[in-house]
Amino acid sequence: MEVKVRIDGVDHKAQAQLIAGTLWVHYNGRVFTQDATTGRKSRKKGGAGGSSDQIVAPMPGKVTKLLLAPGAAVAAGQAVLVMEAMKMEYTLKAEIAGTIDSVNCAVGEQVVLGKALVKIKPASDK
Amino acid sequence: MKKFTRIAIANRGEVAVRIIKACEEMGIETVLLHSEADINTRAYRMATKTICVGPAATAESYLNIPANINGALAGGAQAVHPGFGFLSENADFAEAVNKAGLTFIGPSPEAIRALGDKVHCKELAKQAGLPLVPGYQGENQDVAHLIMQAEKIGYPVIVKAAAGGGGRGMKLLKSSAEAHELIESAQREAQSAFGSPKVFLEKYLDRAKHIEFQVFGDSTGNVQHFFDRECSVQRRHQKIIEEATSPSLTDDLRRRMGEAACAIATMGKYKGAGTVEFLLQDGEFYLLEVNTRLQVEHPVTEEVLGVDLVKMQILTAQGDFVHDNKQIRAPKGHSIECRIYAENPFMGGVPSTGLLGHVEWPEGPGRRYEYGFDSGDTITPYYDPMIAKVIVWDENRPRAIQKMIRVLKDSVVFGVHTNIPYLIEILSHKEFVMGTMTTRFIETYFSESLKEPALTEIEKTVAAGALLQLRGGAGETAKASASPWGSYWRGI
């Protein structure tokens, strides 16, 4: 809907909509989102999230290749698995060095955004 | 001469909508052949009839030849328009359509085999004496053999899908170390997108511009070109911004490239709309490939020439279109197209899917929108991320660029992130403004994820006020001090 917000006596027009807990705003040629409960920048859509010892699905899609098995050593920046979404392949890499602790997905599996796919045991924990 | 009363569309999204609109203007009914995932999209709502040809997976629906033929027959169509992508450059599909007693809206299966298959096309071009980029187009698809060929060509080398384009099945090899993984990835993408894992190799020209010519063979086989487009702005080998005409061509180059484009299309006995793609580097041009179909960026040609390529395709398939050389006029003004992708530009372009909220494409002179989704539709992860195209026309290139920036800023898409902020950055870049960009433009200047600018105090206040109003709170006023997020503002 179109909203009008008065700031210091000046009206500012914007388009705004609440979708699943996220506020979407189009104002002055820019679209931005905020978490409607906290007012912080929304990170819920299209973001990987997760901690660096986990590889999390950055988008919904299909796992097409697992490059490392549990127990394998992994270097920071090394490719761990491949996903396909919207007809393109995306290679997901480890953020930290260590050992593959667990793999929580299978080749061919359709995974949802944010699913933890691989857990890495950091090298310092050895 | 045939006269179609109903045409089946073996495609989806904005191109399906584009074909439906052309058919409506010609008084022709449409049958949309769609997947389960595309029920209740814009094309689904607009088509006269809809027939589901299979589940979301493209191999079982949009790439399924028998299902599409059966759907077209069951829907009572006399012809099939394949759009672009999917089966549009599949000669077996064109043949199956014709065998079923239907008309394929596009070139003959023979012409697709001769020109659409990138490998055959290069052989034909060699015979015609056209300049080619050095490469390997052999039948041996063994990865080790391909790596050996890449070494022979000399890195950097680009791997491409033999049966298609659009950036899928394309990988840039910089050394043998990464070649194995990237070639396998290209083969998988090619199989998934085009139903064939076959790839070929080309020397990667690192200072090249992508220039293409729209060609059109009429019902009598007379091929004319409809001038050029420049599509040098590409990311992951996918075009993002296209324009007509190219700012990079001299009159002499334009004439020579146009003649070369017509020569190869004539050799391939071409009928209908096609595109001959070239790379231009240091004043020399090389044939890249021929796309035997309508091109995503066809609207910019339509805007500068005042033609309707989709209607021309349909008339040609009816045996009803002959070029009137007096009608083919010089391009007027300048047109730019931006592809709107459902992705988050602040997170490296990762796909963004989900339910579309409010969507607004503001009308105005010299503005054109091609889109396949409305508010309330769902963007799924199964298909290409392009959800819309924004096209502008103006008197000259600088004005067209300014207009495009304005139009993108006016456009509203809620519910999924889009690449609009990224497009605005590109259009504002001095290299693009000067027209000197090459195909490495994105890689050179936009290799990092776009940095999301922090919200200004006014934007935060507007958001807070908007939230109050959406929740039925304050009427039309909001003050910073009354914001439920006041405590966060200082920390953001």
Coordinates of C-alpha atoms in Angstrom, one line a residue:
Chain A
M1 CA 0.0 0.0 0.0
E2 CA 1.0 3.6 -0.4
V3 CA 1.9 5.2 2.9
K4 CA 2.6 8.8 3.8
V5 CA 5.0 9.6 6.6
R6 CA 5.3 13.2 7.9
I7 CA 8.8 14.1 9.2
D8 CA 9.4 17.6 10.5
G9 CA 6.3 18.8 8.7
V10 CA 7.2 17.3 5.3
D11 CA 5.2 14.4 3.8
H12 CA 7.2 11.5 2.5
K13 CA 5.4 9.0 0.2
A14 CA 6.4 5.4 0.1
Q15 CA 5.1 1.9 -0.9
A16 CA 5.2 -0.6 1.9
Q17 CA 4.0 -4.1 2.5
L18 CA 4.4 -6.7 5.3
I19 CA 5.2 -10.2 3.9
A20 CA 5.8 -13.0 6.4
G21 CA 7.3 -10.9 9.1
T22 CA 9.4 -8.8 6.8
L23 CA 8.6 -5.2 6.0
W24 CA 9.3 -4.2 2.4
V25 CA 9.6 -0.5 1.6
H26 CA 10.0 1.3 -1.7
Y27 CA 11.1 4.9 -1.0
N28 CA 12.9 7.4 -3.1
G29 CA 13.9 4.9 -5.8
R30 CA 15.1 2.2 -3.5
V31 CA 13.6 -1.0 -2.2
F32 CA 14.8 -2.2 1.3
T33 CA 13.6 -4.7 3.8
Q34 CA 13.5 -4.8 7.6
D35 CA 12.5 -7.4 10.1
A36 CA 9.1 -6.2 11.3
T37 CA 9.7 -7.4 14.9
T38 CA 13.1 -5.9 15.5
G39 CA 13.5 -3.2 12.8
R40 CA 16.9 -4.6 11.8
K41 CA 17.8 -5.3 8.3
S42 CA 16.0 -8.5 7.2
R43 CA 18.4 -11.4 6.5
K44 CA 15.8 -14.0 6.1
K45 CA 15.5 -14.2 2.3
G46 CA 18.2 -15.3 0.0
G47 CA 20.9 -15.3 2.6
A48 CA 23.0 -18.1 3.7
G49 CA 23.1 -17.3 7.4
G50 CA 24.6 -20.0 9.6
S51 CA 27.9 -20.0 11.3
S52 CA 31.2 -20.5 9.6
D53 CA 31.5 -24.1 10.8
Q54 CA 28.4 -25.0 8.9
I55 CA 27.6 -24.8 5.2
V56 CA 24.1 -23.7 4.8
A57 CA 21.9 -23.8 1.7
P58 CA 22.0 -20.2 0.4
M59 CA 18.9 -20.8 -1.7
P60 CA 16.3 -23.5 -2.2
G61 CA 17.6 -26.0 -4.8
K62 CA 18.9 -29.4 -5.5
V63 CA 22.2 -30.9 -4.2
T64 CA 24.0 -32.2 -7.3
K65 CA 27.4 -33.2 -6.1
L66 CA 29.1 -33.9 -2.8
L67 CA 32.8 -33.4 -3.1
L68 CA 34.0 -34.4 0.3
A69 CA 32.9 -37.2 2.7
P70 CA 32.8 -37.1 6.5
G71 CA 36.3 -37.3 7.9
A72 CA 38.0 -35.6 5.0
A73 CA 40.3 -32.7 5.6
V74 CA 39.1 -29.4 4.2
A75 CA 40.9 -26.1 3.6
A76 CA 39.3 -22.7 3.9
G77 CA 37.8 -21.7 0.5
Q78 CA 37.7 -25.3 -0.7
A79 CA 34.7 -26.5 -2.7
V80 CA 32.6 -28.9 -0.6
L81 CA 29.4 -29.4 -2.5
V82 CA 27.5 -28.3 -5.6
M83 CA 23.9 -27.1 -5.7
E84 CA 21.7 -26.3 -8.6
A85 CA 19.0 -23.6 -8.5
M86 CA 17.3 -21.8 -11.3
K87 CA 19.2 -23.8 -13.9
M88 CA 22.6 -22.6 -12.6
E89 CA 25.2 -24.5 -10.6
Y90 CA 26.5 -22.9 -7.4
T91 CA 29.6 -24.3 -5.7
L92 CA 29.5 -24.0 -1.9
K93 CA 32.8 -23.6 -0.2
A94 CA 34.1 -24.1 3.3
E95 CA 34.7 -20.8 5.2
I96 CA 37.1 -22.4 7.7
A97 CA 39.8 -25.1 7.6
G98 CA 39.1 -28.4 9.4
T99 CA 37.5 -31.8 9.0
I100 CA 34.1 -32.6 7.5
D101 CA 32.2 -33.6 10.7
S102 CA 28.9 -34.5 9.1
V103 CA 27.0 -34.3 5.8
N104 CA 23.3 -33.8 6.3
C105 CA 22.1 -34.0 2.7
A106 CA 22.2 -36.4 -0.3
V107 CA 22.9 -36.0 -4.0
G108 CA 19.5 -35.3 -5.7
E109 CA 17.9 -34.0 -2.6
Q110 CA 15.8 -30.8 -2.9
V111 CA 16.8 -28.7 0.1
V112 CA 15.2 -25.6 1.5
L113 CA 16.8 -22.2 2.1
G114 CA 18.8 -22.1 5.3
K115 CA 19.2 -25.9 5.7
A116 CA 22.5 -26.9 7.3
L117 CA 24.1 -29.1 4.7
V118 CA 27.6 -29.8 6.1
K119 CA 29.2 -29.4 9.5
I120 CA 32.9 -28.7 9.7
K121 CA 35.0 -29.5 12.8
P122 CA 37.4 -26.5 12.9
A123 CA 41.1 -27.4 12.7
S124 CA 41.8 -25.8 16.1
D125 CA 39.4 -28.4 17.7
K126 CA 41.6 -31.3 16.6
Chain B
M1 CA -1.0 -20.5 -47.3
K2 CA -2.1 -21.6 -43.8
K3 CA -4.1 -19.5 -41.4
F4 CA -3.6 -20.3 -37.7
T5 CA -6.5 -20.0 -35.4
R6 CA -4.8 -21.5 -32.3
I7 CA -1.1 -21.7 -31.4
A8 CA 0.5 -23.7 -28.7
I9 CA 3.3 -22.2 -26.6
A10 CA 5.9 -24.6 -25.4
N11 CA 7.4 -22.1 -22.9
R12 CA 6.8 -20.1 -19.8
G13 CA 7.2 -16.8 -18.0
E14 CA 7.6 -13.5 -19.9
V15 CA 8.2 -14.9 -23.3
A16 CA 5.0 -16.9 -23.1
V17 CA 3.2 -13.7 -22.2
R18 CA 4.9 -11.9 -25.1
I19 CA 3.7 -14.6 -27.6
I20 CA 0.2 -14.6 -26.1
K21 CA 0.0 -10.8 -26.6
A22 CA 1.1 -11.0 -30.2
C23 CA -1.5 -13.8 -30.9
E24 CA -4.3 -11.8 -29.2
E25 CA -3.5 -8.9 -31.5
M26 CA -3.7 -11.2 -34.5
G27 CA -7.0 -12.8 -33.3
I28 CA -5.3 -16.1 -32.7
E29 CA -6.2 -18.3 -29.6
T30 CA -3.4 -19.8 -27.5
V31 CA -2.7 -23.0 -25.7
L32 CA -0.1 -22.8 -22.9
L33 CA 1.9 -26.0 -22.4
H34 CA 3.1 -25.6 -18.8
S35 CA 4.5 -27.5 -15.9
E36 CA 2.9 -28.2 -12.6
A37 CA 5.1 -25.4 -11.0
D38 CA 3.7 -22.8 -13.4
I39 CA 0.0 -23.2 -12.7
N40 CA -1.5 -19.8 -12.0
T41 CA 1.3 -17.6 -13.5
R42 CA 0.5 -14.6 -15.7
A43 CA 0.8 -16.6 -18.9
Y44 CA -1.4 -19.3 -17.4
R45 CA -4.1 -16.7 -16.7
M46 CA -3.8 -15.1 -20.1
A47 CA -3.8 -18.1 -22.4
T48 CA -7.1 -19.3 -24.0
K49 CA -6.4 -22.8 -22.9
T50 CA -3.8 -24.4 -20.6
I51 CA -2.5 -27.9 -20.7
C52 CA -0.1 -29.3 -18.0
V53 CA 2.7 -31.3 -19.7
G54 CA 4.5 -32.6 -16.6
P55 CA 6.0 -31.9 -13.2
A56 CA 8.3 -29.0 -12.3
A57 CA 11.5 -30.7 -13.5
T58 CA 12.3 -29.5 -17.0
A59 CA 13.3 -32.9 -18.3
E60 CA 9.8 -34.1 -17.6
S61 CA 7.9 -31.1 -18.7
Y62 CA 9.4 -28.3 -20.8
L63 CA 12.0 -30.5 -22.4
N64 CA 9.6 -33.5 -22.8
I65 CA 9.0 -33.7 -26.6
P66 CA 6.1 -36.2 -26.6
A67 CA 4.3 -34.4 -23.8
N68 CA 4.5 -31.1 -25.6
I69 CA 3.4 -32.6 -28.9
N70 CA 0.5 -34.4 -27.2
G71 CA -0.4 -31.2 -25.4
A72 CA -0.5 -29.1 -28.6
L73 CA -2.7 -31.7 -30.4
A74 CA -5.0 -32.1 -27.4
G75 CA -5.3 -28.3 -27.2
G76 CA -6.4 -28.1 -30.9
A77 CA -3.4 -26.0 -32.0
Q78 CA -2.2 -25.9 -35.6
A79 CA 1.2 -24.6 -34.7
V80 CA 3.8 -24.5 -31.9
H81 CA 5.8 -21.5 -30.8
P82 CA 8.8 -22.6 -28.8
G83 CA 9.8 -19.2 -27.4
F84 CA 13.5 -19.2 -26.4
G85 CA 15.5 -21.7 -24.3
F86 CA 14.0 -25.2 -23.6
L87 CA 13.2 -26.9 -26.9
S88 CA 13.5 -23.8 -29.1
E89 CA 16.7 -24.9 -30.8
N90 CA 16.0 -28.6 -30.7
A91 CA 15.8 -29.9 -34.3
D92 CA 14.2 -33.2 -33.1
F93 CA 11.4 -31.2 -31.5
A94 CA 10.9 -29.1 -34.7
E95 CA 10.8 -32.4 -36.7
A96 CA 8.4 -34.0 -34.3
V97 CA 6.1 -31.0 -34.4
N98 CA 6.0 -31.2 -38.2
K99 CA 5.5 -35.0 -38.2
A100 CA 2.5 -34.6 -35.9
G101 CA 0.9 -32.4 -38.6
L102 CA 1.6 -29.2 -36.8
T103 CA 3.7 -26.2 -37.9
F104 CA 6.8 -25.3 -36.0
I105 CA 7.1 -21.5 -35.6
G106 CA 10.8 -21.2 -36.4
P107 CA 13.3 -22.4 -38.9
S108 CA 13.2 -25.9 -40.5
P109 CA 14.8 -28.8 -38.6
E110 CA 17.5 -28.8 -41.2
A111 CA 18.3 -25.2 -40.6
I112 CA 18.4 -25.7 -36.9
R113 CA 20.8 -28.7 -37.3
A114 CA 23.0 -26.6 -39.7
L115 CA 23.1 -23.4 -37.6
G116 CA 21.6 -24.1 -34.2
D117 CA 24.1 -26.7 -33.2
K118 CA 27.1 -24.6 -32.4
V119 CA 29.5 -27.2 -33.7
H120 CA 27.8 -27.6 -37.1
C121 CA 27.5 -23.9 -37.4
K122 CA 31.2 -23.4 -37.1
E123 CA 31.8 -25.9 -39.8
L124 CA 29.4 -24.1 -42.1
A125 CA 31.0 -20.8 -41.3
K126 CA 34.4 -22.2 -42.1
Q127 CA 33.1 -23.2 -45.5
A128 CA 31.7 -19.7 -46.0
G129 CA 35.1 -18.2 -45.1
L130 CA 33.8 -16.4 -42.0
P131 CA 36.4 -15.6 -39.3
L132 CA 36.1 -17.9 -36.3
V133 CA 37.5 -18.0 -32.8
P134 CA 40.1 -20.9 -32.5
G135 CA 38.6 -23.8 -30.6
Y136 CA 37.7 -27.5 -30.4
Q137 CA 34.4 -28.8 -31.7
G138 CA 35.1 -32.5 -31.8
E139 CA 32.8 -35.5 -30.9
N140 CA 35.2 -36.8 -28.2
Q141 CA 33.7 -35.5 -25.0
D142 CA 36.0 -37.3 -22.6
V143 CA 37.1 -34.8 -19.9
A144 CA 40.7 -35.7 -20.2
H145 CA 40.6 -35.3 -23.9
L146 CA 38.9 -31.9 -23.6
I147 CA 41.6 -30.8 -21.1
M148 CA 44.3 -31.8 -23.6
Q149 CA 42.5 -29.7 -26.3
A150 CA 42.2 -26.8 -24.0
E151 CA 45.9 -26.9 -23.4
K152 CA 46.5 -27.0 -27.2
I153 CA 44.3 -23.9 -27.7
G154 CA 46.0 -22.1 -24.8
Y155 CA 44.3 -20.8 -21.7
P156 CA 42.0 -18.9 -21.0
V157 CA 39.5 -21.2 -22.7
I158 CA 35.8 -21.1 -22.5
V159 CA 33.6 -24.3 -22.4
K160 CA 30.2 -24.0 -23.9
A161 CA 27.1 -26.2 -24.3
A162 CA 26.7 -27.3 -27.9
A163 CA 23.0 -27.3 -27.7
G164 CA 22.2 -24.0 -26.1
G165 CA 23.2 -20.7 -24.6
G166 CA 22.0 -18.3 -22.0
G167 CA 25.1 -18.8 -19.9
R168 CA 24.1 -22.3 -18.8
G169 CA 26.7 -24.9 -19.5
M170 CA 29.4 -22.3 -19.9
K171 CA 32.6 -22.2 -17.8
L172 CA 35.8 -20.2 -18.1
L173 CA 39.0 -22.3 -17.7
K174 CA 42.0 -20.4 -16.6
S175 CA 44.3 -23.4 -16.1
S176 CA 44.4 -27.2 -16.2
A177 CA 44.2 -27.3 -12.4
E178 CA 40.5 -26.4 -12.3
A179 CA 39.6 -27.7 -15.7
H180 CA 38.3 -31.1 -14.7
E181 CA 35.8 -29.9 -12.2
L182 CA 34.6 -27.0 -14.4
I183 CA 34.2 -29.1 -17.6
E184 CA 32.1 -31.7 -15.7
S185 CA 30.0 -28.9 -14.2
A186 CA 29.4 -27.5 -17.7
Q187 CA 28.4 -30.9 -19.0
R188 CA 25.9 -31.3 -16.1
E189 CA 24.4 -27.8 -16.6
A190 CA 24.2 -28.5 -20.4
Q191 CA 22.4 -31.8 -19.8
S192 CA 20.0 -30.2 -17.3
A193 CA 19.2 -27.1 -19.4
F194 CA 19.2 -28.5 -22.9
G195 CA 19.0 -32.2 -22.6
S196 CA 22.5 -32.8 -24.1
P197 CA 25.8 -32.8 -22.2
K198 CA 27.8 -32.0 -25.4
V199 CA 30.2 -29.1 -25.0
F200 CA 32.9 -27.4 -27.2
L201 CA 35.9 -25.3 -26.4
E202 CA 36.8 -21.8 -27.6
K203 CA 39.8 -19.5 -27.0
Y204 CA 38.5 -16.8 -24.6
L205 CA 39.0 -13.3 -26.1
D206 CA 39.5 -11.1 -23.1
R207 CA 38.9 -7.7 -24.6
A208 CA 36.0 -8.5 -26.8
K209 CA 32.6 -6.9 -27.3
H210 CA 29.5 -9.0 -27.9
I211 CA 27.8 -7.7 -31.0
E212 CA 24.9 -9.6 -32.6
F213 CA 22.7 -9.1 -35.7
Q214 CA 19.0 -9.8 -35.9
V215 CA 18.4 -11.7 -39.1
F216 CA 15.1 -12.7 -40.6
G217 CA 14.3 -15.1 -43.4
D218 CA 10.9 -14.6 -44.9
S219 CA 8.5 -17.2 -46.4
T220 CA 10.4 -17.1 -49.7
G221 CA 13.8 -17.6 -48.1
N222 CA 14.9 -14.1 -48.5
V223 CA 17.2 -13.2 -45.6
Q224 CA 17.5 -9.6 -44.4
H225 CA 19.2 -8.3 -41.3
F226 CA 17.5 -6.0 -38.9
F227 CA 20.6 -4.3 -37.6
D228 CA 22.6 -4.9 -34.5
R229 CA 22.5 -5.1 -30.8
E230 CA 25.3 -4.9 -28.2
C231 CA 25.2 -7.3 -25.3
S232 CA 28.7 -6.9 -23.8
V233 CA 27.4 -6.6 -20.2
Q234 CA 27.3 -10.2 -19.1
R235 CA 27.7 -11.9 -15.7
R236 CA 28.5 -15.6 -15.6
H237 CA 28.2 -15.5 -19.4
Q238 CA 24.6 -14.4 -19.1
K239 CA 23.6 -11.1 -20.7
I240 CA 22.2 -8.5 -18.3
I241 CA 21.9 -5.4 -20.3
E242 CA 21.4 -5.2 -24.1
E243 CA 21.0 -2.2 -26.4
A244 CA 20.2 -1.4 -30.0
T245 CA 22.1 -0.3 -31.9
S246 CA 25.6 -1.0 -30.7
P247 CA 27.6 2.2 -29.8
S248 CA 30.8 0.4 -30.9
L249 CA 30.3 0.0 -34.7
T250 CA 31.5 2.2 -37.5
D251 CA 29.3 2.3 -40.6
D252 CA 31.8 0.1 -42.4
L253 CA 31.9 -2.5 -39.7
R254 CA 28.1 -2.6 -39.4
R255 CA 27.8 -3.1 -43.2
R256 CA 30.4 -5.9 -43.2
M257 CA 29.1 -7.7 -40.2
G258 CA 25.5 -7.4 -41.5
E259 CA 26.6 -9.0 -44.8
A260 CA 28.4 -11.8 -42.9
A261 CA 25.2 -12.4 -40.8
C262 CA 23.0 -12.6 -43.9
A263 CA 25.5 -14.8 -45.7
I264 CA 25.6 -17.5 -43.0
A265 CA 21.8 -17.4 -42.5
T266 CA 21.2 -17.7 -46.3
M267 CA 23.6 -20.7 -46.4
G268 CA 21.6 -22.4 -43.7
K269 CA 18.4 -21.8 -45.7
Y270 CA 17.0 -19.8 -42.8
K271 CA 13.4 -18.9 -42.3
G272 CA 12.0 -16.8 -39.4
A273 CA 13.9 -14.9 -36.7
G274 CA 17.5 -15.7 -35.8
T275 CA 20.5 -14.0 -34.3
V276 CA 24.1 -14.2 -35.5
E277 CA 26.4 -13.4 -32.7
F278 CA 29.9 -12.1 -33.1
L279 CA 32.8 -11.1 -30.9
L280 CA 34.5 -7.9 -31.8
Q281 CA 38.1 -7.2 -30.7
D282 CA 40.6 -4.7 -32.0
G283 CA 38.4 -3.9 -35.0
E284 CA 38.2 -7.6 -36.1
F285 CA 35.0 -9.6 -35.8
Y286 CA 34.7 -13.4 -35.3
L287 CA 31.5 -15.5 -35.6
L288 CA 30.5 -16.8 -32.2
E289 CA 27.3 -18.7 -32.9
V290 CA 23.8 -18.5 -34.5
N291 CA 20.7 -18.6 -32.3
T292 CA 18.0 -20.2 -34.4
R293 CA 15.1 -18.7 -32.4
L294 CA 13.7 -15.5 -31.0
Q295 CA 16.2 -13.8 -28.7
V296 CA 15.5 -12.6 -25.2
E297 CA 16.7 -9.1 -26.2
H298 CA 14.5 -8.9 -29.4
P299 CA 12.5 -5.9 -27.9
V300 CA 15.4 -3.4 -28.4
T301 CA 15.4 -4.2 -32.1
E302 CA 11.6 -3.8 -32.2
E303 CA 11.9 -0.4 -30.4
V304 CA 14.4 1.2 -32.8
L305 CA 12.8 -0.2 -36.0
G306 CA 9.1 -0.2 -35.2
V307 CA 8.7 -3.9 -36.1
D308 CA 7.0 -6.8 -34.3
L309 CA 9.3 -9.8 -34.6
V310 CA 6.9 -12.3 -33.0
K311 CA 4.1 -11.4 -35.4
M312 CA 6.6 -11.7 -38.3
Q313 CA 7.5 -15.2 -37.0
I314 CA 3.9 -16.2 -37.0
L315 CA 3.2 -14.8 -40.5
T316 CA 6.3 -16.5 -41.9
A317 CA 5.2 -19.8 -40.5
Q318 CA 1.9 -19.3 -42.2
G319 CA 3.7 -18.7 -45.5
D320 CA 2.5 -15.2 -45.4
F321 CA 5.4 -12.9 -44.9
V322 CA 7.6 -11.4 -47.6
H323 CA 10.2 -8.7 -46.9
D324 CA 9.3 -5.3 -48.3
N325 CA 12.8 -3.8 -48.7
K326 CA 11.3 -0.3 -48.7
Q327 CA 9.9 -1.0 -45.2
I328 CA 13.2 -1.9 -43.7
R329 CA 14.3 1.5 -42.5
A330 CA 17.3 2.8 -40.6
P331 CA 17.1 2.5 -36.8
K332 CA 15.7 5.5 -35.0
G333 CA 16.8 6.6 -31.6
H334 CA 18.3 4.2 -29.0
S335 CA 16.8 1.3 -26.9
I336 CA 18.1 -0.4 -23.8
E337 CA 16.8 -3.6 -22.1
C338 CA 17.6 -4.6 -18.6
R339 CA 16.9 -8.2 -17.4
I340 CA 15.3 -8.3 -14.0
Y341 CA 16.6 -11.3 -12.1
A342 CA 15.2 -12.7 -8.8
E343 CA 18.4 -12.6 -6.9
N344 CA 20.0 -10.7 -4.0
P345 CA 22.7 -8.4 -5.4
F346 CA 23.9 -7.7 -1.8
M347 CA 24.7 -11.5 -1.3
G348 CA 26.6 -12.2 -4.5
G349 CA 23.5 -12.7 -6.7
V350 CA 22.2 -15.7 -4.8
P351 CA 18.7 -16.6 -6.2
S352 CA 15.7 -15.2 -4.3
T353 CA 12.5 -17.2 -4.4
G354 CA 9.1 -17.0 -2.7
L355 CA 5.8 -15.3 -2.9
L356 CA 5.7 -12.0 -4.9
G357 CA 4.1 -9.2 -3.0
H358 CA 3.3 -5.8 -4.5
V359 CA 4.7 -5.3 -8.0
E360 CA 4.6 -2.1 -9.9
W361 CA 5.9 -1.2 -13.4
P362 CA 5.1 2.5 -13.9
E363 CA 3.9 3.3 -17.4
G364 CA 5.2 6.2 -19.4
P365 CA 6.4 7.2 -22.9
G366 CA 9.3 5.1 -24.1
R367 CA 8.9 2.5 -21.4
R368 CA 8.0 -1.1 -22.0
Y369 CA 7.8 -4.0 -19.6
E370 CA 7.8 -7.7 -20.4
Y371 CA 7.0 -9.8 -17.3
G372 CA 5.7 -13.2 -16.5
F373 CA 4.6 -12.8 -12.9
D374 CA 2.1 -10.7 -11.0
S375 CA 1.6 -9.9 -7.3
G376 CA 0.6 -13.1 -5.5
D377 CA 2.5 -15.4 -7.9
T378 CA 5.3 -17.6 -6.6
I379 CA 8.9 -17.5 -7.9
T380 CA 10.1 -21.1 -7.7
P381 CA 13.7 -22.3 -7.8
Y382 CA 13.1 -24.6 -10.8
Y383 CA 13.7 -22.2 -13.7
D384 CA 15.8 -19.3 -14.9
P385 CA 15.8 -16.4 -12.5
M386 CA 14.7 -13.8 -15.0
I387 CA 11.3 -12.6 -13.9
A388 CA 10.9 -9.5 -16.1
K389 CA 12.5 -7.2 -18.7
V390 CA 12.5 -3.5 -18.6
I391 CA 12.9 -1.8 -22.0
V392 CA 13.3 1.9 -22.7
W393 CA 13.5 4.0 -25.9
D394 CA 14.7 7.5 -26.3
E395 CA 16.2 9.9 -28.9
N396 CA 19.8 8.9 -28.2
R397 CA 21.9 6.7 -26.0
P398 CA 22.7 9.1 -23.1
R399 CA 19.0 9.9 -22.8
A400 CA 18.1 6.2 -22.9
I401 CA 20.5 5.5 -20.1
Q402 CA 19.1 8.2 -17.9
K403 CA 15.5 7.1 -18.7
M404 CA 16.4 3.5 -17.8
I405 CA 17.9 4.5 -14.4
R406 CA 14.7 6.5 -13.7
V407 CA 12.4 3.6 -14.7
L408 CA 14.3 1.1 -12.6
K409 CA 14.1 3.5 -9.6
D410 CA 10.3 3.8 -10.1
S411 CA 9.8 0.0 -10.4
V412 CA 8.6 -1.9 -7.3
V413 CA 9.1 -5.6 -6.6
F414 CA 8.3 -6.8 -3.1
G415 CA 8.6 -10.4 -1.8
V416 CA 11.7 -11.4 -3.7
H417 CA 15.0 -9.5 -4.0
T418 CA 15.9 -8.3 -7.5
N419 CA 19.1 -7.2 -9.3
I420 CA 17.6 -3.6 -9.8
P421 CA 20.2 -1.9 -7.5
Y422 CA 23.0 -3.8 -9.4
L423 CA 21.6 -2.6 -12.8
I424 CA 21.5 1.0 -11.6
E425 CA 25.1 0.8 -10.6
I426 CA 26.1 -0.6 -14.0
L427 CA 24.2 2.0 -15.9
S428 CA 25.9 4.7 -13.9
H429 CA 29.4 3.4 -14.5
K430 CA 31.6 5.6 -16.7
E431 CA 32.7 2.7 -18.8
F432 CA 29.1 1.8 -19.7
V433 CA 28.2 5.5 -20.2
M434 CA 31.1 5.8 -22.6
G435 CA 30.1 2.6 -24.4
T436 CA 33.6 1.1 -24.1
M437 CA 32.6 -1.9 -22.0
T438 CA 33.8 -5.4 -23.0
T439 CA 32.4 -8.8 -22.0
R440 CA 34.8 -8.6 -19.0
F441 CA 33.1 -5.4 -17.7
I442 CA 31.3 -7.1 -14.8
E443 CA 34.3 -9.2 -13.9
T444 CA 36.5 -6.1 -13.8
Y445 CA 34.3 -3.7 -12.0
F446 CA 31.6 -5.7 -10.2
S447 CA 33.4 -8.9 -9.1
E448 CA 32.5 -8.3 -5.5
S449 CA 29.0 -8.5 -4.1
L450 CA 27.3 -5.1 -4.2
K451 CA 27.6 -3.4 -0.8
E452 CA 24.2 -2.6 0.6
P453 CA 24.1 1.1 1.6
A454 CA 23.1 1.7 5.2
L455 CA 19.6 3.2 5.7
T456 CA 19.5 6.9 6.2
E457 CA 17.7 8.4 9.2
I458 CA 14.8 9.4 6.9
E459 CA 14.5 5.9 5.4
K460 CA 14.4 4.4 8.9
T461 CA 11.7 6.9 10.0
V462 CA 9.7 6.2 6.8
A463 CA 10.0 2.4 7.5
A464 CA 8.8 2.9 11.1
G465 CA 5.9 5.1 10.0
A466 CA 5.0 2.7 7.3
L467 CA 4.9 -0.2 9.8
L468 CA 2.6 1.8 12.2
Q469 CA 0.2 2.4 9.3
L470 CA 0.3 -1.2 8.0
R471 CA -0.5 -2.4 11.5
G472 CA -3.4 0.1 11.7
G473 CA -1.7 2.4 14.1
A474 CA -1.0 6.1 13.5
G475 CA -2.8 7.6 10.5
E476 CA -0.5 9.5 8.3
T477 CA 2.1 10.7 10.7
A478 CA 5.2 9.1 12.2
K479 CA 7.9 10.7 14.2
A480 CA 11.3 9.3 14.9
S481 CA 10.7 9.4 18.6
A482 CA 7.4 7.5 18.3
S483 CA 9.1 4.7 16.3
P484 CA 9.0 1.2 17.8
W485 CA 12.6 0.7 16.5
G486 CA 14.1 3.8 18.1
S487 CA 16.5 1.7 20.2
Y488 CA 17.8 0.0 17.1
W489 CA 18.4 3.0 15.0
R490 CA 21.5 4.1 16.8
G491 CA 23.0 0.6 16.5
I492 CA 22.3 0.0 12.8

